[in-house]
Amino acid sequence: MADQTAPQKIAILGGGLAALTAAFELTSQPGWQDRFDITLYQMGWRLGGKCATKRGPNDRIEEHGIHGFLGSYYNALPLMAECYQALGRDKNAKLATFEQAFIPESFVLMWEYENSGLRRWPMTLPTNRLSPADASSLPSLRHWIAALIETAQALIDPRETPGLSEVHEMELRLGEAILERLKTEFRREGAEATFGTTHPVLEEVWDWLGHRLKALIDENDDLRRLYTLLEYMMALVRGVLADSIFEKGFDSIDGENFSDWLQRHGASVMTASSPLALNTVNLSYQYPAGDTARTASMGAGAYLHWSLRSYAYLGAFAWLFAAGTGETVIAPLYLVLRQRGVKFEFFHKVQNLALSADQQSIASVEMAVQATLKDPSRPYDPLVDIQGLPSWPSGPLYDQLVQGEALQAQDIDLESYWTPWQNVGARTLRVGEDFDQVVFAIAVGAVPYLCKDLLAARPAWRDMVEKIPTVQTQTMQIWLNRSTTDLGWDLPLKNPTDTVIGATYLNPLDGQVDFTHLLPWESWPAQQMPQSLWYFSGAMADYEPPPPLTDTGYPARAHARVKAQCIQYLQVCMGPLLPKATTNVVSPPGDPMGMDFSLLQDHDPAHAGQGVQRFDQQFWRANIDPSERYVTSPPGSTAARLKAWESGFSNLVLAGDWIYTGLNVGSAEGAAMGGRLAAHAVSGLPALSDIVGYPQEGAPPALT
């Protein structure tokens, strides 16, 4: 008979942000050791999921894509503040505090096609005094709208747009005054209960836009952009009232596409197709089958929720990581959890969740053991010290593994579903012996591979897989031997920590960011030290079904495909972004749009090559594995998302950005919310009211 006083055994499957968050929340509860015995199982040699980082030649930071937290990550930011407090690093240690690890970012670079040309639309959003460690000041939709209006006020302040005429300044002052009255309305406690489907002050703003400001925008780009900004923001607010979102919630409009919804609430085609409107869909890869040649598709509810929050931020519009994602986010969480007593089993690849005879619970979890430890009495130690910072290495630490020499000699990727490596063993976790509850925190793209019994037993699982599509993504990082300024960047940045970041550049790699601040964490010889570092990321079209897992050549083909796309992208797209990076400037005469590849900094000068050959020593990645595909939010998909406690199996809890989180958009914030919801499903904590953005009517019956 099982010992009723023994701690409940929790098996967490997966090592991404949702899994780590679930473990962090469970172990943040007083006396948790008396209640829970937690083991996290992870394939391969590192944690992080889509946030995983490794080190390449010269300790280059190499990532899955562009990462950072928006200032509206009301769950992820406080989570990391608590993590750094729990980490308790010495004050003289590198990245000792949350404040040192997270860098405020207020600049956004957008792009528009205007007057037959691609043009920059720079925007610096105002900062505020709200702490990123505390989301209590922005707990609800009403607060988000008030904050959005305040952001709009700051952006149309005439002092922020030099060169306006006196008439233009007076008009913007009038708009500011009306917005001030609208903000006051939304700041009233309980005001949402008094709102109808419209509001007279909101309509006054709309009338001012359409009949006064619009008349001034011809031949004035600054005013045209301010008009577009305000029309976009006010369309969001008008839609909230007209569709009774305060009463009905975001889910009530999720069957409609975002662009149709924007236009239904007054946004012009110009605004609905502007970079302002596309920021949300590009950041979260909302393109059918990952094909950026098609029109973006996103449920209006998820779009509205994300977009409103984006302008209601804590401190700054975004918070970038002082080092790589793995060093700034994942390693600190791992270290805290290890200190607290969570056990980690690396090199354990989930292969199947098997059901009980009555199909009401998980009976066992079947795993492949990818490698074994030379010293089984000691847990695998995955981190190395680089520049004084605990970091994830370039691959497995082979000297700890029995199979280390063979893995290294064959250059095996243990994170690939298509690996040729033969597993060295099998392990089956059994209910009542190895676990009491399972937290499934592996990405939804892996469900068809790992949960066949569950799919067969529950229509809701089949509906979820069918209606919540995932897409492949691609990324590249380039190290350059000239600074960003020397490459032609000529716009001043207002804040000392701001950098160039955007999501509306040319497809398919529409996201770009200048991450030069990461270079000091790398270990380059002085004579080879790069002067700038840029990341590019975007969706990747895939119409063909993935090949069988026995097709071990598939990753290499995808890798070659991304390489070719990246080279082509650099050859045709660099002129507008970095005009002095082109061949026609570096070594004229030449291509006025394409990159001069001599600017790429090599790590192995003896084999650097010439021209496009120099790209061989940069970094690119095809994110094709089921567990790293990005979850999307097309119209109608929210209803198919399962809640953390609604797996349909009594001892199975779900975690991830793919479950029903209220936000319902693939993101680090969604993953953090999913992890917190999983902890709530297991333990009742954190309270749902503390999970900002989760609708309170969605509580699990057993815990209300």
XYZ file of C-alpha atoms in Angstrom:
704
model
C 0.000 0.000 0.000
C 1.363 3.418 -0.910
C 2.588 5.620 1.918
C -0.052 8.342 2.210
C 2.373 10.624 4.052
C 5.114 10.450 1.427
C 5.587 13.431 -0.872
C 3.702 13.229 -4.144
C 6.037 12.300 -6.986
C 5.830 14.768 -9.856
C 7.422 13.855 -13.189
C 7.899 16.937 -15.391
C 8.467 16.009 -19.018
C 10.412 18.617 -20.992
C 12.958 21.256 -20.101
C 11.665 24.450 -21.686
C 10.498 27.591 -19.960
C 7.058 26.187 -19.124
C 8.573 23.139 -17.423
C 11.071 25.220 -15.463
C 8.374 27.701 -14.455
C 6.113 24.925 -13.188
C 8.962 23.543 -11.094
C 9.883 27.021 -9.841
C 6.319 27.777 -8.738
C 5.899 24.420 -6.991
C 9.173 24.822 -5.133
C 8.418 28.424 -4.136
C 5.715 27.205 -1.770
C 6.658 26.938 1.926
C 7.342 23.342 2.928
C 7.118 22.093 -0.632
C 9.524 19.226 0.111
C 6.906 17.683 2.386
C 4.360 17.735 -0.446
C 6.316 17.054 -3.606
C 9.221 15.026 -4.931
C 9.992 16.585 -8.328
C 12.030 15.131 -11.178
C 12.410 16.818 -14.550
C 13.217 14.668 -17.583
C 14.945 16.223 -20.584
C 16.241 14.854 -23.868
C 19.828 15.748 -24.709
C 22.266 17.818 -22.734
C 20.684 21.214 -22.121
C 17.528 22.953 -21.015
C 15.607 25.805 -22.551
C 13.460 24.441 -25.357
C 13.092 27.212 -27.926
C 15.103 29.425 -25.547
C 18.083 27.070 -25.504
C 21.552 28.527 -26.067
C 24.900 26.977 -26.827
C 28.429 28.236 -27.401
C 30.236 27.946 -30.710
C 33.780 28.802 -31.863
C 35.357 31.498 -29.690
C 32.486 30.948 -27.263
C 30.045 32.563 -29.690
C 26.521 32.705 -28.283
C 24.320 30.688 -30.655
C 20.552 30.656 -30.212
C 17.307 29.341 -31.678
C 16.190 32.833 -32.638
C 15.726 36.380 -31.384
C 14.722 36.454 -27.738
C 13.785 39.102 -25.232
C 10.872 39.921 -22.958
C 8.305 42.570 -23.804
C 7.511 44.947 -20.979
C 4.034 43.409 -20.994
C 5.318 40.016 -19.873
C 3.490 40.400 -16.582
C 4.271 36.833 -15.516
C 7.702 36.152 -17.016
C 9.375 39.338 -15.760
C 8.373 38.953 -12.087
C 9.263 35.254 -12.346
C 12.820 36.143 -13.297
C 13.041 38.825 -10.611
C 12.096 36.184 -8.037
C 14.565 33.757 -9.612
C 17.497 36.160 -9.294
C 16.546 36.928 -5.716
C 16.464 33.211 -4.939
C 19.739 32.684 -6.825
C 21.503 34.899 -4.313
C 24.663 35.531 -6.278
C 27.484 37.412 -4.632
C 27.166 41.129 -5.303
C 30.484 41.031 -7.183
C 29.417 38.142 -9.423
C 28.544 38.625 -13.086
C 24.841 39.338 -13.577
C 24.297 39.193 -9.844
C 20.852 40.786 -9.912
C 17.747 40.986 -12.025
C 18.502 44.652 -12.654
C 21.892 43.760 -14.125
C 20.539 40.886 -16.196
C 17.646 42.676 -17.914
C 18.240 45.759 -20.068
C 15.479 48.283 -20.899
C 14.762 48.717 -24.606
C 12.495 51.461 -25.963
C 13.439 51.752 -29.640
C 11.497 49.944 -32.357
C 12.406 50.045 -36.031
C 9.477 49.560 -38.360
C 9.458 49.544 -42.150
C 6.836 50.794 -44.578
C 6.562 50.771 -48.328
C 5.670 54.328 -49.264
C 6.057 56.322 -52.473
C 7.507 53.316 -54.319
C 10.238 52.717 -51.778
C 11.068 50.959 -48.515
C 11.348 53.507 -45.725
C 12.342 53.383 -42.076
C 9.765 54.231 -39.426
C 11.691 54.625 -36.172
C 9.826 54.884 -32.893
C 11.076 55.403 -29.356
C 8.399 54.556 -26.845
C 8.301 56.415 -23.546
C 9.552 54.760 -20.384
C 7.580 54.783 -17.143
C 8.217 54.241 -13.448
C 6.582 50.838 -13.190
C 8.857 48.047 -11.996
C 9.268 45.046 -14.295
C 9.431 42.949 -11.141
C 5.885 43.845 -10.092
C 2.851 43.597 -12.366
C 0.315 44.512 -9.683
C -0.189 47.993 -11.145
C -1.502 46.547 -14.445
C -3.829 43.765 -13.324
C -6.715 44.084 -15.774
C -7.993 45.109 -19.178
C -9.133 48.511 -17.910
C -5.636 49.270 -16.628
C -4.096 48.134 -19.924
C -6.306 50.496 -21.918
C -5.487 53.419 -19.630
C -1.780 52.655 -20.032
C -2.156 52.397 -23.817
C -3.816 55.811 -23.901
C -0.998 57.253 -21.805
C 1.535 55.804 -24.249
C -0.403 57.362 -27.140
C -0.341 60.737 -25.390
C 3.417 60.612 -25.009
C 3.959 59.603 -28.622
C 1.933 62.512 -30.039
C 3.560 65.086 -27.761
C 4.664 67.795 -30.244
C 8.012 68.024 -28.471
C 8.757 64.513 -29.735
C 8.294 65.572 -33.377
C 10.652 68.438 -34.251
C 9.859 70.679 -37.198
C 6.084 70.847 -36.841
C 4.331 74.067 -37.695
C 2.501 76.022 -35.020
C -0.828 74.850 -36.455
C 0.272 71.225 -36.294
C 1.484 71.619 -32.717
C -1.813 73.159 -31.635
C -3.734 70.311 -33.244
C -1.684 67.672 -31.455
C -2.151 69.534 -28.152
C -5.896 69.330 -28.715
C -5.594 65.589 -29.300
C -3.524 65.201 -26.126
C -6.202 66.979 -24.120
C -8.992 64.719 -25.394
C -6.844 61.643 -24.712
C -6.252 62.900 -21.168
C -10.000 62.927 -20.562
C -10.346 59.468 -22.077
C -7.544 58.135 -19.883
C -9.250 59.592 -16.812
C -12.417 57.708 -17.735
C -10.592 54.385 -17.914
C -8.717 54.995 -14.676
C -11.907 55.256 -12.642
C -12.249 52.248 -10.362
C -15.129 50.117 -11.576
C -15.559 52.182 -14.730
C -15.808 49.089 -16.926
C -19.199 48.305 -15.389
C -20.543 51.620 -16.706
C -19.213 51.391 -20.259
C -21.584 50.616 -23.083
C -20.630 49.631 -26.611
C -19.163 53.078 -27.149
C -18.062 56.095 -25.115
C -18.594 59.766 -25.917
C -15.000 60.782 -25.194
C -13.677 57.909 -27.309
C -15.906 59.024 -30.168
C -14.632 62.558 -29.657
C -11.093 61.249 -30.189
C -12.264 59.372 -33.275
C -14.003 62.466 -34.644
C -10.879 64.562 -34.045
C -8.815 61.977 -35.904
C -11.081 61.732 -38.914
C -12.060 65.370 -39.319
C -9.093 67.355 -38.077
C -5.823 65.424 -37.910
C -6.471 63.487 -41.121
C -6.787 66.762 -43.039
C -3.185 67.615 -42.138
C -1.357 64.409 -43.031
C -0.856 64.888 -46.771
C 2.801 65.584 -47.574
C 3.779 65.210 -43.899
C 5.149 61.806 -42.978
C 5.380 62.544 -39.278
C 1.715 63.481 -39.011
C 0.666 60.592 -41.263
C 2.444 58.177 -38.976
C 0.953 59.738 -35.848
C -2.467 59.505 -37.459
C -1.896 55.827 -38.261
C -0.673 55.178 -34.722
C -3.719 56.799 -33.137
C -6.197 55.234 -35.536
C -4.685 51.836 -34.763
C -4.736 52.283 -30.986
C -8.220 53.781 -30.898
C -9.565 51.029 -33.160
C -8.352 48.553 -30.526
C -10.170 50.461 -27.779
C -13.324 50.940 -29.879
C -13.372 47.218 -30.562
C -13.124 46.418 -26.858
C -16.265 48.436 -26.152
C -18.228 47.586 -29.301
C -17.696 43.840 -28.820
C -18.271 43.966 -25.040
C -14.884 42.442 -24.266
C -15.143 43.464 -20.608
C -18.155 41.177 -20.246
C -17.564 38.519 -22.894
C -13.763 38.238 -22.841
C -11.217 38.035 -25.632
C -12.264 34.529 -26.630
C -15.625 35.791 -27.877
C -14.051 37.339 -31.001
C -11.386 34.756 -31.699
C -13.220 33.268 -34.659
C -12.548 36.437 -36.680
C -9.256 37.282 -38.398
C -7.385 40.195 -36.857
C -7.342 42.391 -39.963
C -11.084 42.009 -40.552
C -11.702 42.857 -36.906
C -9.523 45.987 -37.064
C -11.334 47.247 -40.143
C -14.732 46.432 -38.641
C -13.880 48.841 -35.847
C -12.813 51.688 -38.065
C -9.186 51.042 -38.971
C -8.456 51.934 -42.570
C -6.784 49.493 -44.924
C -3.698 51.693 -44.601
C -3.679 51.177 -40.841
C -4.626 47.498 -40.858
C -1.723 46.772 -43.228
C 0.738 49.103 -41.505
C 3.813 47.846 -39.636
C 2.060 48.813 -36.402
C -0.632 46.237 -37.088
C 1.835 43.649 -38.399
C 4.194 43.802 -35.417
C 2.042 41.373 -33.454
C 1.624 38.799 -36.226
C 5.280 38.939 -37.269
C 6.621 38.600 -33.748
C 4.599 35.423 -33.288
C 4.980 33.934 -36.801
C 1.269 34.002 -37.669
C 1.588 32.851 -41.273
C -0.247 29.782 -42.623
C 2.223 26.914 -42.996
C 4.991 29.384 -42.097
C 4.677 30.918 -45.568
C 5.309 34.668 -45.372
C 4.201 35.008 -49.005
C 0.657 34.450 -47.750
C -1.573 36.799 -45.768
C -1.091 36.602 -42.010
C -3.871 34.892 -40.078
C -4.485 35.375 -36.343
C -7.562 35.121 -34.188
C -8.843 38.573 -33.230
C -9.080 37.738 -29.525
C -5.491 36.603 -29.205
C -4.401 39.528 -31.375
C -6.273 42.096 -29.304
C -5.055 40.687 -25.996
C -1.412 40.710 -27.111
C -1.563 44.094 -28.845
C -3.250 45.944 -25.988
C -0.721 44.592 -23.531
C 2.166 45.567 -25.789
C 1.502 49.254 -25.111
C 0.797 48.762 -21.408
C 4.271 47.874 -20.263
C 6.327 47.716 -17.101
C 9.115 50.296 -17.165
C 10.068 49.959 -20.812
C 8.564 48.590 -24.012
C 10.918 45.598 -23.871
C 13.605 44.090 -21.651
C 16.547 42.501 -23.454
C 18.944 40.010 -21.936
C 22.376 41.192 -20.846
C 23.856 37.876 -22.033
C 22.470 34.981 -24.075
C 19.011 33.631 -23.271
C 20.549 30.483 -21.846
C 22.817 32.417 -19.503
C 20.297 35.094 -18.497
C 17.101 33.066 -18.169
C 17.559 29.301 -18.367
C 20.746 28.714 -16.347
C 19.556 30.817 -13.360
C 16.270 28.897 -13.234
C 18.141 25.593 -13.427
C 20.582 26.597 -10.689
C 17.814 27.710 -8.331
C 15.820 24.530 -8.906
C 18.877 22.355 -8.370
C 19.657 24.206 -5.135
C 16.092 23.643 -3.972
C 16.284 19.912 -4.568
C 14.624 19.326 -7.920
C 16.210 16.348 -9.674
C 17.191 16.537 -13.346
C 17.495 13.540 -15.625
C 19.227 14.583 -18.847
C 19.522 12.280 -21.883
C 15.998 10.936 -21.319
C 13.873 11.154 -24.452
C 10.134 10.638 -23.997
C 8.794 8.179 -26.548
C 5.283 7.319 -25.388
C 2.684 8.058 -22.740
C 0.736 4.852 -22.092
C -2.763 4.788 -20.631
C -4.282 2.699 -17.894
C -6.627 -0.122 -18.857
C -9.675 2.090 -18.308
C -8.041 4.933 -20.294
C -8.619 7.365 -17.442
C -5.024 8.025 -16.386
C -1.382 7.724 -17.375
C -0.053 4.310 -16.440
C 3.511 4.721 -17.652
C 5.918 6.953 -19.499
C 8.253 5.156 -21.873
C 11.637 6.765 -22.424
C 14.781 6.160 -24.420
C 18.065 6.591 -22.578
C 20.373 8.404 -24.983
C 23.575 8.216 -22.934
C 24.721 7.067 -19.514
C 26.942 8.668 -16.910
C 30.390 7.374 -16.062
C 29.599 8.059 -12.422
C 25.937 7.175 -11.876
C 26.147 8.378 -8.283
C 26.563 11.963 -9.456
C 24.030 13.890 -11.552
C 25.042 15.237 -14.926
C 26.563 18.718 -14.545
C 25.601 20.587 -17.743
C 27.136 24.052 -17.279
C 30.576 25.546 -17.870
C 32.068 28.850 -16.796
C 32.538 31.361 -19.617
C 33.587 34.894 -18.794
C 32.594 34.241 -15.189
C 29.040 33.245 -16.121
C 27.477 29.758 -15.849
C 26.808 28.897 -19.482
C 25.609 26.082 -21.702
C 28.525 24.630 -23.685
C 28.741 23.744 -27.378
C 27.335 20.270 -26.822
C 27.323 17.438 -24.280
C 30.180 17.409 -21.809
C 31.550 14.188 -23.206
C 33.940 13.449 -20.365
C 30.960 12.751 -18.083
C 29.419 10.171 -20.449
C 30.211 6.534 -21.084
C 29.389 7.102 -24.748
C 31.156 10.472 -24.884
C 33.899 9.526 -27.335
C 31.456 7.945 -29.785
C 29.052 10.874 -29.586
C 31.865 13.327 -30.213
C 33.443 11.335 -33.020
C 30.128 11.069 -34.870
C 29.075 14.662 -34.066
C 25.680 13.430 -32.915
C 22.794 15.829 -32.302
C 20.873 14.274 -29.432
C 18.151 16.917 -29.695
C 17.113 15.853 -33.192
C 14.171 13.533 -33.705
C 15.970 12.387 -36.868
C 19.250 11.483 -35.185
C 21.054 8.345 -36.410
C 22.219 7.674 -32.844
C 21.051 4.387 -31.391
C 19.720 4.786 -27.868
C 21.752 2.917 -25.262
C 18.851 1.877 -23.099
C 15.196 2.186 -22.196
C 13.427 3.305 -19.058
C 9.786 3.100 -18.117
C 8.315 5.313 -15.419
C 5.358 3.653 -13.709
C 2.509 5.256 -11.826
C 2.701 4.692 -8.093
C 6.385 3.879 -8.292
C 8.097 6.639 -10.268
C 5.331 9.238 -10.432
C 1.947 10.150 -9.072
C 1.352 13.028 -11.442
C 2.841 13.873 -14.817
C 3.324 17.423 -16.059
C 3.530 17.260 -19.841
C 5.564 20.348 -20.770
C 6.749 19.321 -24.240
C 5.671 21.448 -27.209
C 2.407 20.590 -28.928
C 4.239 19.795 -32.166
C 5.544 16.649 -30.472
C 2.121 15.387 -29.351
C 1.464 13.280 -32.499
C 4.769 11.484 -31.915
C 4.557 10.948 -28.152
C 0.851 10.761 -27.298
C -0.727 8.362 -29.770
C -2.793 6.589 -27.087
C -4.085 9.908 -25.780
C -5.053 11.071 -29.259
C -6.912 7.833 -29.888
C -8.756 8.038 -26.574
C -9.844 11.689 -26.517
C -11.459 13.695 -29.341
C -10.370 16.919 -27.582
C -6.734 15.965 -28.113
C -7.315 15.266 -31.795
C -9.152 18.572 -32.117
C -6.256 20.382 -30.463
C -3.647 18.925 -32.810
C -5.805 19.617 -35.861
C -6.776 23.205 -35.015
C -3.615 24.534 -33.381
C -1.018 24.490 -36.161
C 2.684 24.919 -35.639
C 5.280 26.327 -38.016
C 8.967 25.887 -38.644
C 11.209 28.890 -38.093
C 14.689 29.897 -39.190
C 17.371 32.154 -37.809
C 20.837 33.457 -38.615
C 23.476 35.361 -36.679
C 26.235 37.309 -38.383
C 29.383 38.691 -36.784
C 30.749 41.730 -38.625
C 34.153 43.386 -38.680
C 32.700 46.898 -38.743
C 30.475 48.649 -36.230
C 26.803 49.220 -36.881
C 27.491 52.936 -37.301
C 30.264 52.247 -39.798
C 27.830 50.032 -41.684
C 25.530 52.992 -42.237
C 23.214 53.205 -39.247
C 22.651 56.950 -38.857
C 19.649 57.380 -36.547
C 20.489 58.472 -32.987
C 19.103 56.321 -30.170
C 17.638 58.337 -27.305
C 18.344 55.969 -24.432
C 21.802 54.590 -23.572
C 20.708 50.933 -23.558
C 18.560 51.073 -26.703
C 19.526 49.075 -29.757
C 18.032 48.477 -33.199
C 15.209 45.965 -33.055
C 12.308 45.344 -35.390
C 9.879 42.766 -36.749
C 8.597 44.242 -40.019
C 11.602 44.115 -42.349
C 11.692 42.098 -45.557
C 10.455 38.514 -45.478
C 11.097 35.782 -44.743
C 13.607 36.958 -42.091
C 11.488 39.936 -41.092
C 12.870 40.163 -37.554
C 16.245 41.775 -36.956
C 18.159 43.066 -33.952
C 21.580 44.508 -33.255
C 22.912 42.372 -30.387
C 26.409 43.834 -30.335
C 26.164 44.139 -26.543
C 26.564 40.331 -26.314
C 30.103 40.343 -27.747
C 31.905 40.849 -24.397
C 30.516 37.486 -23.253
C 32.343 35.755 -26.114
C 36.070 34.893 -26.263
C 37.520 36.243 -29.484
C 41.242 36.818 -30.113
C 41.916 40.546 -30.070
C 42.835 40.656 -33.764
C 39.573 38.926 -34.746
C 37.185 40.708 -32.387
C 33.929 41.492 -34.223
C 32.658 45.034 -34.091
C 28.950 44.208 -34.372
C 26.577 41.266 -34.118
C 23.175 40.997 -35.806
C 20.412 38.408 -35.479
C 17.726 37.736 -38.099
C 14.720 35.470 -37.659
C 11.487 34.507 -39.407
C 9.044 31.770 -40.283
C 9.898 29.029 -42.768
C 7.342 27.577 -45.154
C 6.701 23.844 -44.964
C 3.942 22.299 -47.019
C 5.250 18.758 -47.161
C 4.698 16.494 -44.151
C 7.873 15.775 -42.198
C 9.649 12.641 -43.389
C 9.842 9.472 -41.306
C 12.200 9.688 -38.335
C 14.371 7.108 -40.066
C 15.268 9.729 -42.701
C 18.380 10.866 -40.869
C 19.425 13.131 -43.726
C 16.465 15.460 -43.228
C 18.162 17.843 -40.729
C 21.115 18.340 -43.079
C 18.772 19.166 -45.968
C 16.874 21.680 -43.834
C 20.168 23.177 -42.672
C 21.300 23.594 -46.275
C 17.975 25.133 -47.219
C 18.236 27.778 -44.500
C 21.826 28.488 -45.441
C 20.830 29.135 -49.048
C 17.945 31.362 -47.972
C 20.171 33.350 -45.621
C 22.817 33.940 -48.276
C 20.161 35.024 -50.752
C 18.642 37.323 -48.136
C 21.974 39.026 -47.458
C 22.523 39.402 -51.189
C 19.276 41.310 -51.791
C 18.123 42.880 -48.508
C 20.945 44.657 -46.709
C 20.988 47.997 -48.508
C 17.993 49.627 -46.794
C 18.997 48.379 -43.329
C 22.763 48.979 -43.398
C 23.535 51.006 -46.526
C 27.299 51.008 -46.004
C 27.408 47.210 -45.830
C 26.893 46.790 -49.576
C 29.485 45.824 -52.149
C 28.940 49.127 -53.926
C 30.145 50.980 -50.813
C 32.775 48.584 -49.464
C 34.396 47.698 -52.771
C 32.852 49.714 -55.620
C 31.582 49.283 -58.188
C 29.177 46.568 -57.124
C 25.763 45.580 -55.888
C 23.983 48.519 -54.184
C 21.637 46.236 -52.205
C 23.606 43.104 -51.369
C 26.075 42.622 -48.530
C 29.795 42.628 -49.164
C 30.660 39.288 -47.593
C 34.159 40.471 -46.685
C 32.436 42.190 -43.733
C 31.682 38.837 -42.126
C 34.111 38.112 -39.311
C 35.617 34.646 -39.547
C 36.613 32.486 -36.601
C 39.058 30.383 -38.646
C 41.029 32.762 -40.890
C 42.891 29.948 -42.637
C 39.640 28.636 -44.093
C 37.585 31.825 -44.387
C 37.206 31.712 -48.169
C 36.010 34.545 -50.367
C 32.660 36.073 -51.235
C 29.668 33.992 -50.167
C 32.041 31.280 -48.892
C 32.611 33.524 -45.880
C 29.067 32.836 -44.735
C 30.146 29.282 -43.899
C 31.649 30.553 -40.630
C 28.490 32.337 -39.481
C 25.603 30.687 -37.621
C 22.215 29.659 -38.973
C 19.595 27.249 -37.770
C 16.517 25.437 -39.075
C 14.032 24.916 -36.243
C 12.318 21.838 -37.615
C 12.020 19.392 -34.732
C 8.505 18.756 -33.416
C 9.454 20.170 -30.020
C 10.791 23.441 -31.458
C 8.055 24.277 -33.947
C 6.264 27.518 -33.087
C 2.616 27.370 -32.057
C 0.313 29.788 -33.894
C -3.087 31.317 -33.125
C -5.287 31.256 -36.257
C -8.983 32.165 -36.016
C -10.935 29.539 -34.129
C -7.908 27.913 -32.497
C -8.452 29.230 -28.964
C -11.461 26.970 -28.438
C -9.268 23.930 -29.168
C -6.667 24.764 -26.519
C -6.832 22.518 -23.464
C -6.520 24.002 -19.994
C -3.710 22.849 -17.713
C -6.159 20.762 -15.668
C -8.306 19.564 -18.584
C -6.122 16.886 -20.130
C -8.954 14.391 -19.669
C -6.675 12.106 -17.645
C -6.710 12.182 -13.861
C -2.947 12.343 -13.269
C -1.853 14.400 -16.263
C -1.343 18.169 -16.140
C -0.412 20.259 -19.193
C 2.080 23.124 -19.455
C 3.268 25.290 -22.341
C 2.411 28.287 -24.479
C 0.128 25.988 -26.470
C -2.384 25.317 -23.702
C -5.173 27.711 -22.820
C -3.441 30.584 -21.028
C -5.839 33.459 -21.686
C -3.090 35.080 -23.761
C -2.992 32.156 -26.216
C -0.020 33.380 -28.235
C 3.256 31.500 -28.611
C 5.823 33.354 -26.503
C 8.000 33.210 -23.411
C 5.145 34.924 -21.578
C 2.737 32.245 -22.758
C 5.170 29.551 -21.601
C 5.556 31.203 -18.183
C 1.776 31.453 -17.861
C 1.436 27.825 -18.903
C 3.967 26.760 -16.275
C 2.226 28.770 -13.567
C -1.132 27.294 -14.547
C 0.337 23.792 -14.355
C 1.625 24.491 -10.846
C -1.842 25.731 -9.935
C -3.387 22.553 -11.318
C -1.048 20.427 -9.191
C -1.139 22.416 -5.972
C -3.702 25.213 -6.082
C -0.918 27.805 -6.167
C -0.245 30.370 -7.469
C -3.775 31.690 -7.219
C -5.376 32.280 -10.591
C -5.846 35.922 -9.614
C -2.052 36.194 -9.467
C -1.620 34.928 -13.026
C -2.065 38.214 -14.849
C -4.061 37.865 -18.034
C -5.824 34.626 -17.149
C -9.634 34.979 -17.067
C -10.828 34.277 -13.552
C -13.914 32.401 -14.675
C -11.632 29.667 -16.004
C -10.745 28.133 -12.632
C -10.667 24.333 -12.350
C -13.779 23.031 -10.571
C -11.753 21.033 -8.032
C -9.806 24.080 -6.911
C -12.546 26.714 -6.691
